[in-house]
JSON list of C-alpha atoms in Angstrom, two decimals:
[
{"chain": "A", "resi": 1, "resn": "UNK", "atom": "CA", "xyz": [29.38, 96.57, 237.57]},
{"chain": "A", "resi": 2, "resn": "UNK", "atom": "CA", "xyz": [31.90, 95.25, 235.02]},
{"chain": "A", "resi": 3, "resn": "UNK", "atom": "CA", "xyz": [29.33, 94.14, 232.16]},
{"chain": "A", "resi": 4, "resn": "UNK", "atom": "CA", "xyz": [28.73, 90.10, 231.39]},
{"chain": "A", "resi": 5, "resn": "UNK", "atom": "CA", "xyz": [31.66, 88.66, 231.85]},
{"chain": "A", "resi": 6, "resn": "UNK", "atom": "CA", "xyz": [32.64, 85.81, 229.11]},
{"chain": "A", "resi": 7, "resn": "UNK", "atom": "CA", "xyz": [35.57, 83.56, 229.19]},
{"chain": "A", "resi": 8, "resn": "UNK", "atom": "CA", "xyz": [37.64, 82.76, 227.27]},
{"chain": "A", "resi": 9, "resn": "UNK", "atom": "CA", "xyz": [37.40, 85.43, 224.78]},
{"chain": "A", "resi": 10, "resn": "UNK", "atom": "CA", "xyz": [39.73, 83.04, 222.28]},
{"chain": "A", "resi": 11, "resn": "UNK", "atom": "CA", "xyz": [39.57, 79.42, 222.15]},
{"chain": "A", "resi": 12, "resn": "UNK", "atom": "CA", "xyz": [40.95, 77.11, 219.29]},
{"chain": "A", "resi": 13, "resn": "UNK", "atom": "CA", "xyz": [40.10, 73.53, 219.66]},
{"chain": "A", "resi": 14, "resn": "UNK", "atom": "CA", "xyz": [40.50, 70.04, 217.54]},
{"chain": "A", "resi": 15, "resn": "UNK", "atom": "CA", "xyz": [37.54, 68.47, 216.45]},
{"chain": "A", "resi": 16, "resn": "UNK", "atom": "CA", "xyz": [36.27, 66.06, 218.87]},
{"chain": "A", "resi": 17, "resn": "UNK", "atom": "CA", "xyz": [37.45, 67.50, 222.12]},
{"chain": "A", "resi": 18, "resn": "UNK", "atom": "CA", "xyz": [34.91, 69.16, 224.28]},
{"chain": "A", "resi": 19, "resn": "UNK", "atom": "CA", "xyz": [34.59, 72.84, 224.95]},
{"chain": "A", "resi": 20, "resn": "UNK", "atom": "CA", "xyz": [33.33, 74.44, 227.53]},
{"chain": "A", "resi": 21, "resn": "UNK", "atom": "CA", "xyz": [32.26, 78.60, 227.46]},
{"chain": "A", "resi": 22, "resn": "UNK", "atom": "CA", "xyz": [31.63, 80.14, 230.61]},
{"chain": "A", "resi": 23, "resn": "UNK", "atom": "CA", "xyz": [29.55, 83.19, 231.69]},
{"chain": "A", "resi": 24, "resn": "UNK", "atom": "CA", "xyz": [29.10, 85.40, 234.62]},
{"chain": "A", "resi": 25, "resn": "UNK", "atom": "CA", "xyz": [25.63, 87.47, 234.20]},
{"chain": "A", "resi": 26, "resn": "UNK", "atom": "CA", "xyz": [25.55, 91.14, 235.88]},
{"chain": "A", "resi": 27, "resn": "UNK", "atom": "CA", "xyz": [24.46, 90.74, 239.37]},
{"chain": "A", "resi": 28, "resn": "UNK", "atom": "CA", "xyz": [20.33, 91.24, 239.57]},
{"chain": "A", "resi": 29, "resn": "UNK", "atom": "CA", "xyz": [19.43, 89.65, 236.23]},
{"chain": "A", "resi": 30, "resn": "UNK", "atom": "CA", "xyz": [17.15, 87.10, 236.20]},
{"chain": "A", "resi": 31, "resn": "UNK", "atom": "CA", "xyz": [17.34, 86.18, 232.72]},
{"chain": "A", "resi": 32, "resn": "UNK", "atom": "CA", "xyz": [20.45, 85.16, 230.67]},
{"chain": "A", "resi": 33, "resn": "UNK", "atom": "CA", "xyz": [20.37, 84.46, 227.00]},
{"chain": "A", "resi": 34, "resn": "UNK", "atom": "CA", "xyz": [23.24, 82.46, 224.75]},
{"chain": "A", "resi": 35, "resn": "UNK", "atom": "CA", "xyz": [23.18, 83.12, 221.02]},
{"chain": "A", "resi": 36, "resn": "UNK", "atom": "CA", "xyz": [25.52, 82.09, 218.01]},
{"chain": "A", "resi": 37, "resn": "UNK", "atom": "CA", "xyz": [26.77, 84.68, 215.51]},
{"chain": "A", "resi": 38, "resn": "UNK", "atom": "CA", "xyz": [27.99, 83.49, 211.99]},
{"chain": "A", "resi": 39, "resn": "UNK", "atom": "CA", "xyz": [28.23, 84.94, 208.54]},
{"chain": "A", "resi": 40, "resn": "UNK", "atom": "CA", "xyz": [25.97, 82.77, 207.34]},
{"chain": "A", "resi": 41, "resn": "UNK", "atom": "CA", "xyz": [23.50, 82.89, 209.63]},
{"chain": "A", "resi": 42, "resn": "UNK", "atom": "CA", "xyz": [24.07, 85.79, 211.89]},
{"chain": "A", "resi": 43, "resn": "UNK", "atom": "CA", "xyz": [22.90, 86.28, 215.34]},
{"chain": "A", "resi": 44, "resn": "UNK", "atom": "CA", "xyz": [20.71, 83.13, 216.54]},
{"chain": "A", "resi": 45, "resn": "UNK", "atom": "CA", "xyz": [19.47, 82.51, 219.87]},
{"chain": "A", "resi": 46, "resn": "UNK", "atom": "CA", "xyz": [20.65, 78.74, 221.31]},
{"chain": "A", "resi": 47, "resn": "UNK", "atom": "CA", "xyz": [18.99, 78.70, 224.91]},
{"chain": "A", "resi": 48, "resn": "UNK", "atom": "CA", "xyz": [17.23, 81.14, 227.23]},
{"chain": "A", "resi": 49, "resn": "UNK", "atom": "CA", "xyz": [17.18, 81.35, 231.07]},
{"chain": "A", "resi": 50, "resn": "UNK", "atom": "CA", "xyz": [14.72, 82.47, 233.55]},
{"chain": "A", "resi": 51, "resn": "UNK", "atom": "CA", "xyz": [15.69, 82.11, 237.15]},
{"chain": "A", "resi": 52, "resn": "UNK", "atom": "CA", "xyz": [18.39, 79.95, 236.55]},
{"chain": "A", "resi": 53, "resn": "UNK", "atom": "CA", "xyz": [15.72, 77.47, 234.69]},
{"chain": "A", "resi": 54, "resn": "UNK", "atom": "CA", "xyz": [15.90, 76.99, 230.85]},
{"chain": "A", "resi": 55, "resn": "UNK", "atom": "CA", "xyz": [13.24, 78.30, 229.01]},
{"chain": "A", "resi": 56, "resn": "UNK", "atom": "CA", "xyz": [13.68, 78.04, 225.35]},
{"chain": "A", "resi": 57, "resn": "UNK", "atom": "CA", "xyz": [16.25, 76.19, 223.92]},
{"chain": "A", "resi": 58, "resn": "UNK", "atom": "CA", "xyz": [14.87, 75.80, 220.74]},
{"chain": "A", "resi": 59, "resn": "UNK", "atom": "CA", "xyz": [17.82, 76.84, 219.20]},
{"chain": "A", "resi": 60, "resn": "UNK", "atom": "CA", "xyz": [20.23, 74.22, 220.82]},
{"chain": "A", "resi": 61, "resn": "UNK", "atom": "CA", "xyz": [21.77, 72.80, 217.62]},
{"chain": "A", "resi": 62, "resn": "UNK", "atom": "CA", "xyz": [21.70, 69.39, 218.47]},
{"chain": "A", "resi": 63, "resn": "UNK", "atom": "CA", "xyz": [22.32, 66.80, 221.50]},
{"chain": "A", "resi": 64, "resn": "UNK", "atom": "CA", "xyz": [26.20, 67.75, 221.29]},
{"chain": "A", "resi": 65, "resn": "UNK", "atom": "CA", "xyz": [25.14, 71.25, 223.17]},
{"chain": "A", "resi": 66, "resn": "UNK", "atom": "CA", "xyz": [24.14, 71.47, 226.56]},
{"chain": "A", "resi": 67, "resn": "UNK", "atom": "CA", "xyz": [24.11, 74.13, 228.65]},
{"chain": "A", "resi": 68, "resn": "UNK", "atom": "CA", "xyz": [23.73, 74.80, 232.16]},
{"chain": "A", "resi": 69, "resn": "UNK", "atom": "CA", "xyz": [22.96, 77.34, 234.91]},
{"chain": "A", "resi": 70, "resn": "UNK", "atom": "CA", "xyz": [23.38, 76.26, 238.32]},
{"chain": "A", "resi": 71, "resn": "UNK", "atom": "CA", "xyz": [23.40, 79.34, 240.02]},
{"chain": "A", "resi": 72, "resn": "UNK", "atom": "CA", "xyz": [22.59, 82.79, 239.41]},
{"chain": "A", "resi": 73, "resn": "UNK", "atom": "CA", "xyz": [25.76, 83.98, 238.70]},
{"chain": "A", "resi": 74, "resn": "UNK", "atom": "CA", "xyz": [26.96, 81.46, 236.46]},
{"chain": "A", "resi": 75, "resn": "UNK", "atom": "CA", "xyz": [26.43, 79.41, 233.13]},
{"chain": "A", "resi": 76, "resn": "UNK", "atom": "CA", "xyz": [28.16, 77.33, 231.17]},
{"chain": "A", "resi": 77, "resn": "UNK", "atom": "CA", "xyz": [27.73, 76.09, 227.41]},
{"chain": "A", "resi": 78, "resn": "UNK", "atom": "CA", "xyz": [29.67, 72.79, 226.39]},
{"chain": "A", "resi": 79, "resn": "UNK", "atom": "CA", "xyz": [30.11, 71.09, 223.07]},
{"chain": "A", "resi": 80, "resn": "UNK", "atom": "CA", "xyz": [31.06, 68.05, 222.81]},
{"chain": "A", "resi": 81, "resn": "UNK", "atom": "CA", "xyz": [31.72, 66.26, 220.45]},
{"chain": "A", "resi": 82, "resn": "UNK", "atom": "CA", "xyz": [33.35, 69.59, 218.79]},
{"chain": "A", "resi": 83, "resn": "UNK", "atom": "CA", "xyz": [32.88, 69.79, 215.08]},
{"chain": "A", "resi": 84, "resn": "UNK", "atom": "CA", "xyz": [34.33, 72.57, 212.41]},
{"chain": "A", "resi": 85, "resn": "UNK", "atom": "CA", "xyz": [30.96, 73.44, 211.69]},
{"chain": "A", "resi": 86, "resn": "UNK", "atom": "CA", "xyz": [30.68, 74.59, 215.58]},
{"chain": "A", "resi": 87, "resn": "UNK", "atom": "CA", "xyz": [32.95, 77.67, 214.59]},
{"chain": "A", "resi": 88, "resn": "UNK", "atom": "CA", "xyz": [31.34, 80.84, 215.46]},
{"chain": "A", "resi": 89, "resn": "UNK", "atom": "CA", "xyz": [31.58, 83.55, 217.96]},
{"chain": "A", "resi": 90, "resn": "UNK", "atom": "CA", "xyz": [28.86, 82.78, 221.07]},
{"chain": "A", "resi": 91, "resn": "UNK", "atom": "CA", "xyz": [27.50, 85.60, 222.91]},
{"chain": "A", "resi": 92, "resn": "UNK", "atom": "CA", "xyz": [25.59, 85.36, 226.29]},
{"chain": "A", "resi": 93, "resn": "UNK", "atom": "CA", "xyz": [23.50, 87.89, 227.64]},
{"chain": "A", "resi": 94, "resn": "UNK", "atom": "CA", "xyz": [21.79, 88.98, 230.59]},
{"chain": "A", "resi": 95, "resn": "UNK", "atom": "CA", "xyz": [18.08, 91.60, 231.48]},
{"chain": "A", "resi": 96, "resn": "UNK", "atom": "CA", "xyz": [16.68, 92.08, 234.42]},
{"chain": "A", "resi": 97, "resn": "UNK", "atom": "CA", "xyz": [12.77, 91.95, 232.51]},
{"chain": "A", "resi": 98, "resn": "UNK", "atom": "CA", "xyz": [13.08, 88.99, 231.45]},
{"chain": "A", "resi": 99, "resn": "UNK", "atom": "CA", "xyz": [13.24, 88.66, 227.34]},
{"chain": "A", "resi": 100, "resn": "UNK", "atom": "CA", "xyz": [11.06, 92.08, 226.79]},
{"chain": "A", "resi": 101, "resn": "UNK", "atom": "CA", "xyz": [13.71, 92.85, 225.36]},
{"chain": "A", "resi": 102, "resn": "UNK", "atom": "CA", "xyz": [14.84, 95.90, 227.64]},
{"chain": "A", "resi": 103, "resn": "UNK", "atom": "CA", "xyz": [17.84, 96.15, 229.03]},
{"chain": "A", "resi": 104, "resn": "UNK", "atom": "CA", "xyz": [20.21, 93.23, 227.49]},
{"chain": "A", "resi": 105, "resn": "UNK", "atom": "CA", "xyz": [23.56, 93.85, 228.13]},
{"chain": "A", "resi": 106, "resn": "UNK", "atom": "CA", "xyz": [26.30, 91.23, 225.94]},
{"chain": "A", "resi": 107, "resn": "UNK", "atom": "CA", "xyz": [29.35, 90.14, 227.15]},
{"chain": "A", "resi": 108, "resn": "UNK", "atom": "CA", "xyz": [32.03, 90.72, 224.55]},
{"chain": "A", "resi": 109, "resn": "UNK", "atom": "CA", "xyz": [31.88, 87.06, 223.42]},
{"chain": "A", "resi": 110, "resn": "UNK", "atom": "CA", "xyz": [34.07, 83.92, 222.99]},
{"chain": "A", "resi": 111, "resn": "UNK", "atom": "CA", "xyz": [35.44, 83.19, 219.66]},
{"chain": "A", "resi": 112, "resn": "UNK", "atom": "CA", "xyz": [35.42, 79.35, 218.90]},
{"chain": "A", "resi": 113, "resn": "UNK", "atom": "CA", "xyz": [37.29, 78.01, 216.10]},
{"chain": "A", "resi": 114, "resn": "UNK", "atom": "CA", "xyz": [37.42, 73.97, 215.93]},
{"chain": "A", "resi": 115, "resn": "UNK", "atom": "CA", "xyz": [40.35, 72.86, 213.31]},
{"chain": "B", "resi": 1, "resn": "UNK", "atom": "CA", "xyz": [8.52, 81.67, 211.19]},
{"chain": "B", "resi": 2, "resn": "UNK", "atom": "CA", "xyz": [9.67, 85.23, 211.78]},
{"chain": "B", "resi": 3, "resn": "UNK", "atom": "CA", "xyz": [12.71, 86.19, 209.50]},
{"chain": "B", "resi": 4, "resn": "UNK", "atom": "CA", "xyz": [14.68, 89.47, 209.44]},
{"chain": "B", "resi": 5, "resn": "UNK", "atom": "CA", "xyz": [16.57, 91.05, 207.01]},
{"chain": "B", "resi": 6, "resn": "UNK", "atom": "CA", "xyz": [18.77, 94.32, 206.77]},
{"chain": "B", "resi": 7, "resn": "UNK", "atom": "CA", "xyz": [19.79, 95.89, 203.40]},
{"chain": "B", "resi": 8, "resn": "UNK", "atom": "CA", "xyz": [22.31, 96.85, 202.10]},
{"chain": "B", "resi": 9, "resn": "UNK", "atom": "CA", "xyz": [25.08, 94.73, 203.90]},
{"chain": "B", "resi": 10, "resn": "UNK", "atom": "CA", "xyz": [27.06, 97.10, 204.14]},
{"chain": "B", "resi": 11, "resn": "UNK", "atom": "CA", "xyz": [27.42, 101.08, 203.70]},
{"chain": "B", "resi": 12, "resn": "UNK", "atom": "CA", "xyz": [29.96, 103.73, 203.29]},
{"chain": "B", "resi": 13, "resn": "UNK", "atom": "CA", "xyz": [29.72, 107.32, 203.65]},
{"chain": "B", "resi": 14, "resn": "UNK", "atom": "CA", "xyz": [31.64, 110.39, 204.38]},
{"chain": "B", "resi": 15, "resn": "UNK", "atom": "CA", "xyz": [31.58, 112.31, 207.30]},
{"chain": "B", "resi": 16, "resn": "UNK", "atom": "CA", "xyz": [28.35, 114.51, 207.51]},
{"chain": "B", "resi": 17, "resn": "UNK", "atom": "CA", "xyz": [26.24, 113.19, 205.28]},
{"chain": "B", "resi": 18, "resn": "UNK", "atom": "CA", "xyz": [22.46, 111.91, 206.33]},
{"chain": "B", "resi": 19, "resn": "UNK", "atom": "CA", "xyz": [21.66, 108.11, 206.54]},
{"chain": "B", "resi": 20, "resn": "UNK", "atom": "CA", "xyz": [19.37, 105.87, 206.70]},
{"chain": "B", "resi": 21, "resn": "UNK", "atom": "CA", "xyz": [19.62, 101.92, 207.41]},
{"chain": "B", "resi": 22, "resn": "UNK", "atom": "CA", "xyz": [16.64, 99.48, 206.69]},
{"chain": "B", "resi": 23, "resn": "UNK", "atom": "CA", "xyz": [15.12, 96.60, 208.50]},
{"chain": "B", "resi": 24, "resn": "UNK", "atom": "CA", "xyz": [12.31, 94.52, 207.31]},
{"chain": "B", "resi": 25, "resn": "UNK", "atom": "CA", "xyz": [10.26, 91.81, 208.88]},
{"chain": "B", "resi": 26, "resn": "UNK", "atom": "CA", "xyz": [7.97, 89.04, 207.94]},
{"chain": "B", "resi": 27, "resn": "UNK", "atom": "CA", "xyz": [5.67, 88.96, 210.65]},
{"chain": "B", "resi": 28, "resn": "UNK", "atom": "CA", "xyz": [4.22, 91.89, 211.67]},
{"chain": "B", "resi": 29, "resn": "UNK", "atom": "CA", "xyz": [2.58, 90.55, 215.31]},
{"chain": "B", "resi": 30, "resn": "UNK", "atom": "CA", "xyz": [5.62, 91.76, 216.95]},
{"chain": "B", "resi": 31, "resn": "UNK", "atom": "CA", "xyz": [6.05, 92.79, 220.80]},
{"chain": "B", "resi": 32, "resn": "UNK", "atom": "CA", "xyz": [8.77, 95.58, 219.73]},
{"chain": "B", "resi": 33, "resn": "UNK", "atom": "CA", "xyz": [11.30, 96.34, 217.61]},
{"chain": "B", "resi": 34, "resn": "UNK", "atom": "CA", "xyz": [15.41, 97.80, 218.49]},
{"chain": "B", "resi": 35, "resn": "UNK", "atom": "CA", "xyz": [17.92, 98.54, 217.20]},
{"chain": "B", "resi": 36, "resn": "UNK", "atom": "CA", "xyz": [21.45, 97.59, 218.53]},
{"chain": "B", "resi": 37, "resn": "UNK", "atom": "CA", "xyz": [25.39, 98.73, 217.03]},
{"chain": "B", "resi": 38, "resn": "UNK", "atom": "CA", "xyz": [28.57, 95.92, 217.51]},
{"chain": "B", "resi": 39, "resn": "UNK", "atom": "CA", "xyz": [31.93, 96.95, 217.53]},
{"chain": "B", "resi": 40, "resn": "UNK", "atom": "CA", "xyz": [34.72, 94.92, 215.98]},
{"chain": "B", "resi": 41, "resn": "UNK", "atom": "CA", "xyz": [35.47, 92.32, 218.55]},
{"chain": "B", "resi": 42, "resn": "UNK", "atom": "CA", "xyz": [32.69, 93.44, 221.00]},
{"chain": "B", "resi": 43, "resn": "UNK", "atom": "CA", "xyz": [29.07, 92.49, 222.18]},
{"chain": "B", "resi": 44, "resn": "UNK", "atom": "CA", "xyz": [25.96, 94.55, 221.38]},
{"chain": "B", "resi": 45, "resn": "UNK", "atom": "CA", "xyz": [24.57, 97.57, 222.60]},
{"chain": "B", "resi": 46, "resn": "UNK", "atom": "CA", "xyz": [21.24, 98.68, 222.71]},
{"chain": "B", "resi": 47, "resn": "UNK", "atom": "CA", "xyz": [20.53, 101.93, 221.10]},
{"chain": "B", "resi": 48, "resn": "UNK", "atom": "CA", "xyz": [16.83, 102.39, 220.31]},
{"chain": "B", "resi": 49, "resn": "UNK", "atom": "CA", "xyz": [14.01, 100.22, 221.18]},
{"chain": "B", "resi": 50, "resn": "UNK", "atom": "CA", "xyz": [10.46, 100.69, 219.41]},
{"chain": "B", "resi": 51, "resn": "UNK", "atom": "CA", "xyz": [7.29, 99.67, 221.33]},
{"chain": "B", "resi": 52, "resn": "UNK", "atom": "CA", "xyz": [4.61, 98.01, 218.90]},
{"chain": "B", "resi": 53, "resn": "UNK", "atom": "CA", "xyz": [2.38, 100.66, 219.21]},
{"chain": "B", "resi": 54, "resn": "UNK", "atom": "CA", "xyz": [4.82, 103.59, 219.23]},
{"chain": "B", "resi": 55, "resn": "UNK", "atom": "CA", "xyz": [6.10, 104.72, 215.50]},
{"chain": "B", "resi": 56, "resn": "UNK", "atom": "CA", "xyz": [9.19, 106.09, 216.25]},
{"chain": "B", "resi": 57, "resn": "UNK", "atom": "CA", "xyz": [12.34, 106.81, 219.17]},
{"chain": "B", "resi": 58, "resn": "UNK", "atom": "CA", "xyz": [14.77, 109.18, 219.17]},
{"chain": "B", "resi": 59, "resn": "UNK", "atom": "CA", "xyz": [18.42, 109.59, 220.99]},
{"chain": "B", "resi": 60, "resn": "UNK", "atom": "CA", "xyz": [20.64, 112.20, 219.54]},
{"chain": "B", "resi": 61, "resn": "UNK", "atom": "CA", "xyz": [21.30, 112.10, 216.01]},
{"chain": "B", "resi": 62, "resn": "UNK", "atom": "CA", "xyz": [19.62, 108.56, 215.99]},
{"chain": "B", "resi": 63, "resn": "UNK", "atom": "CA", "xyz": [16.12, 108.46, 215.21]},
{"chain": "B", "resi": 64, "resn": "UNK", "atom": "CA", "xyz": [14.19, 104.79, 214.52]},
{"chain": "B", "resi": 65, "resn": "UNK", "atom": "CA", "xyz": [11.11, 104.27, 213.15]},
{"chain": "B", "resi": 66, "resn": "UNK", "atom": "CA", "xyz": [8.36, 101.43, 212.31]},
{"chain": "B", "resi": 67, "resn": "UNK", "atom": "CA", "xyz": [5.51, 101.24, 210.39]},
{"chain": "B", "resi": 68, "resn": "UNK", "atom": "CA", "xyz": [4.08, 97.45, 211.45]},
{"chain": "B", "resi": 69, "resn": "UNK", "atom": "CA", "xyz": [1.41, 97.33, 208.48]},
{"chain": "B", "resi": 70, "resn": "UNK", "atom": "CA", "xyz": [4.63, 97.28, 206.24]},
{"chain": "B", "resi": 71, "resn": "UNK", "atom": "CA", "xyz": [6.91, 95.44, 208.62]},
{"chain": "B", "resi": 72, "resn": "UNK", "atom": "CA", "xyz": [9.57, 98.13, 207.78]},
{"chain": "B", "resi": 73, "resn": "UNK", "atom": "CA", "xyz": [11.69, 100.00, 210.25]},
{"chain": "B", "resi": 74, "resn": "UNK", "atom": "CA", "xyz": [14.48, 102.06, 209.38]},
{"chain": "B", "resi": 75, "resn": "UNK", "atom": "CA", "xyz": [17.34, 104.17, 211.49]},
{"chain": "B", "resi": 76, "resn": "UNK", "atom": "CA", "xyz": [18.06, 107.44, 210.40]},
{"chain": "B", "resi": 77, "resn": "UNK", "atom": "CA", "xyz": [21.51, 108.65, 211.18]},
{"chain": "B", "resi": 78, "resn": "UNK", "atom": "CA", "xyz": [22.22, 112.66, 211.33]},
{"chain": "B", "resi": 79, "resn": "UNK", "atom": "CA", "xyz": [25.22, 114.29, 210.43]},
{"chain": "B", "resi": 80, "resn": "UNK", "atom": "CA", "xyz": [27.52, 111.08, 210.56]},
{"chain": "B", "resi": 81, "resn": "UNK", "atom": "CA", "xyz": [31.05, 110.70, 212.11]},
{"chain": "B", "resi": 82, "resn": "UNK", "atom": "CA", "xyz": [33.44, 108.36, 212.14]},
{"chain": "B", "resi": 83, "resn": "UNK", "atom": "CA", "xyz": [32.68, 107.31, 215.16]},
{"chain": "B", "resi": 84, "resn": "UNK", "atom": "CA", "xyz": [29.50, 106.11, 214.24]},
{"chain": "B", "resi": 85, "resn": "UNK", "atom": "CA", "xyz": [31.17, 103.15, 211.81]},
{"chain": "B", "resi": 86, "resn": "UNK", "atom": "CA", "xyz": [30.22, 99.93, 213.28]},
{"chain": "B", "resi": 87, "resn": "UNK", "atom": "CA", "xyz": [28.03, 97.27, 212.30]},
{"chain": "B", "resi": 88, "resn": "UNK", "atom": "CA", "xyz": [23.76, 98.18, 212.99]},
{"chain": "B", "resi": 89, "resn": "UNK", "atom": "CA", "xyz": [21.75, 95.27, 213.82]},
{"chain": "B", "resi": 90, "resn": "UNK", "atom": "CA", "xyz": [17.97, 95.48, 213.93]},
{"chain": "B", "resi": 91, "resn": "UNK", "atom": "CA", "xyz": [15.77, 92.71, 216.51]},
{"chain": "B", "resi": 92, "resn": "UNK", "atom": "CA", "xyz": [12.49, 91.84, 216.67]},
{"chain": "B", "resi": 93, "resn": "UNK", "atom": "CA", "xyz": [10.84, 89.70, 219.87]},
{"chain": "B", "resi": 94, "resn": "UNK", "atom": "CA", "xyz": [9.55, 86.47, 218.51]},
{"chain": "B", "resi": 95, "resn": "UNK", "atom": "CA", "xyz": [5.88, 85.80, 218.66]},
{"chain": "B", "resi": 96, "resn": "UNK", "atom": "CA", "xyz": [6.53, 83.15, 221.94]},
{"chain": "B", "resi": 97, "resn": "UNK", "atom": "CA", "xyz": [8.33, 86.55, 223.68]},
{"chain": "B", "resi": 98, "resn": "UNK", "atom": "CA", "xyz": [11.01, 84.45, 224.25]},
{"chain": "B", "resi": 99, "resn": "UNK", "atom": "CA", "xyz": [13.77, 85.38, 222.42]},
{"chain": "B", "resi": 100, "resn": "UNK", "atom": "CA", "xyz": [15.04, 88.50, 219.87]},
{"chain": "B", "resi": 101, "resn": "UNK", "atom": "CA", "xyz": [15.16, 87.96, 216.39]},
{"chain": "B", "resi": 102, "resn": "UNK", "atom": "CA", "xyz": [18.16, 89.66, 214.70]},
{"chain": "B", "resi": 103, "resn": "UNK", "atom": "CA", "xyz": [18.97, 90.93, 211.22]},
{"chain": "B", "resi": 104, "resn": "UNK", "atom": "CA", "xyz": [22.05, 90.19, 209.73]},
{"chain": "B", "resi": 105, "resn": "UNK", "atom": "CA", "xyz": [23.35, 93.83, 210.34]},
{"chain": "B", "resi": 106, "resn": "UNK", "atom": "CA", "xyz": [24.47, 96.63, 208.23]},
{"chain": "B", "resi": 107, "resn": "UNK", "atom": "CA", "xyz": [28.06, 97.51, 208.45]},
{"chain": "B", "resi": 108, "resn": "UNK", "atom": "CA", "xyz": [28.54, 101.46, 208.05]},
{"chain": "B", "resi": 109, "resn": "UNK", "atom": "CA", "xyz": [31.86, 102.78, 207.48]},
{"chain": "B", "resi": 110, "resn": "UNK", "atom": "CA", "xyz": [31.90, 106.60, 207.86]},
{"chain": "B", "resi": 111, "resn": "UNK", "atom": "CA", "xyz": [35.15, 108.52, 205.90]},
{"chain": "B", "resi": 112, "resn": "UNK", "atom": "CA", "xyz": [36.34, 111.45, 207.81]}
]
């Protein structure tokens, strides 16, 4: 299997536009996790998946995040309006057992940078 | 509100010598605690996960511990190598089991 597959790993943006950040979970997983990693803040969980239905998303920022997953092999996370603020690296994740914790495996992440 | 926090920020070491990395949490109702490394420019990979009511996990020269009551867990590190320099991050389930609570990491930069 080739891993969580994230795309695109770079993408540089102008505030306002809308961004879109893709994700193909490994194949099996039921569960599918996006998080936000800043120096500031560090790793934070946005929205969690179970089943392709959202679970927690607690951690959405605000209404300019959505995120979807309309399938079980795909999810997407969109921003817009995009803001400097939004810069970050964003990491999604996938387990088969749900968020136990065992067995996450993260995609190499998408670094966002919104001038 | 569970919060996580890893000291020092950052570590450096020369090759061979013992460490140990800390992690301490606020609440100590947690599911389980693990412990994961990132690579520059790379996602996370688990490396140790400890069950509430276990105290400690080892795998190779890594060995984790907790102690709950304290809401401490630390990673011990034998015999480093370069190859172990990376950035540790330690995660603890919240109390809805929904989602991992991470640390903001220790980055450990091993001299050869």
């Amino acid at each position: 299997d080739a891993g969580v597959i994230q795309s695109p790993r770079h993408e540089v943006t102008e505030m306002g536009q809308e961004v879109t950040l893709r994700c193909k979970p490994i194949s099996g997983h039921n569960s599918l996790f996006w998080y936000r990693q800043t120096m500031m803040r560090g790793l934070e969980l946005l929205i969690y998946f179970n089943n392709n239905v959202p679970i927690d998303d607690s951690g959405m920022p605000e209404d300019r995040f959505s995120a979807k997953m309309p399938n079980a092999s795909f999810s997407t996370l969109k921003i817009q309006p995009s803001e400097p603020r939004d810069s970050a690296v964003y990491f999604c994740a996938s387990s088969s057992e749900g968020a136990s914790g065992y067995g996450y495996t993260f995609g190499s992440g998408t670094r966002l940078t919104v001038v | 509100k569970q919060e996580v926090t890893q000291i020092p920020a950052a570590l450096s070491v020369p090759e061979g010598e013992n460490l140990v990395l800390n992690c301490s949490f606020t609440d100590s109702a947690i599911y389980n605690l693990q412990w994961f490394r990132q690579d520059p420019g790379k996602g996370l990979t688990s490396l140790l996960l400890i069950q509430s009511s276990q105290r400690e996990q080892t795998s190779g020269r890594l060995n984790a511990s907790l102690d709950k009551s304290s809401g401490r867990s630390t990673l011990y590190i034998a015999a480093s190598q370069p190859g172990d320099s990376a950035t540790y991050l330690c995660a603890v389930l919240n109390q809805a089991g929904t989602a991992l609570i991470f640390g903001k990491g220790t980055t450990l930069s091993v001299s050869s």
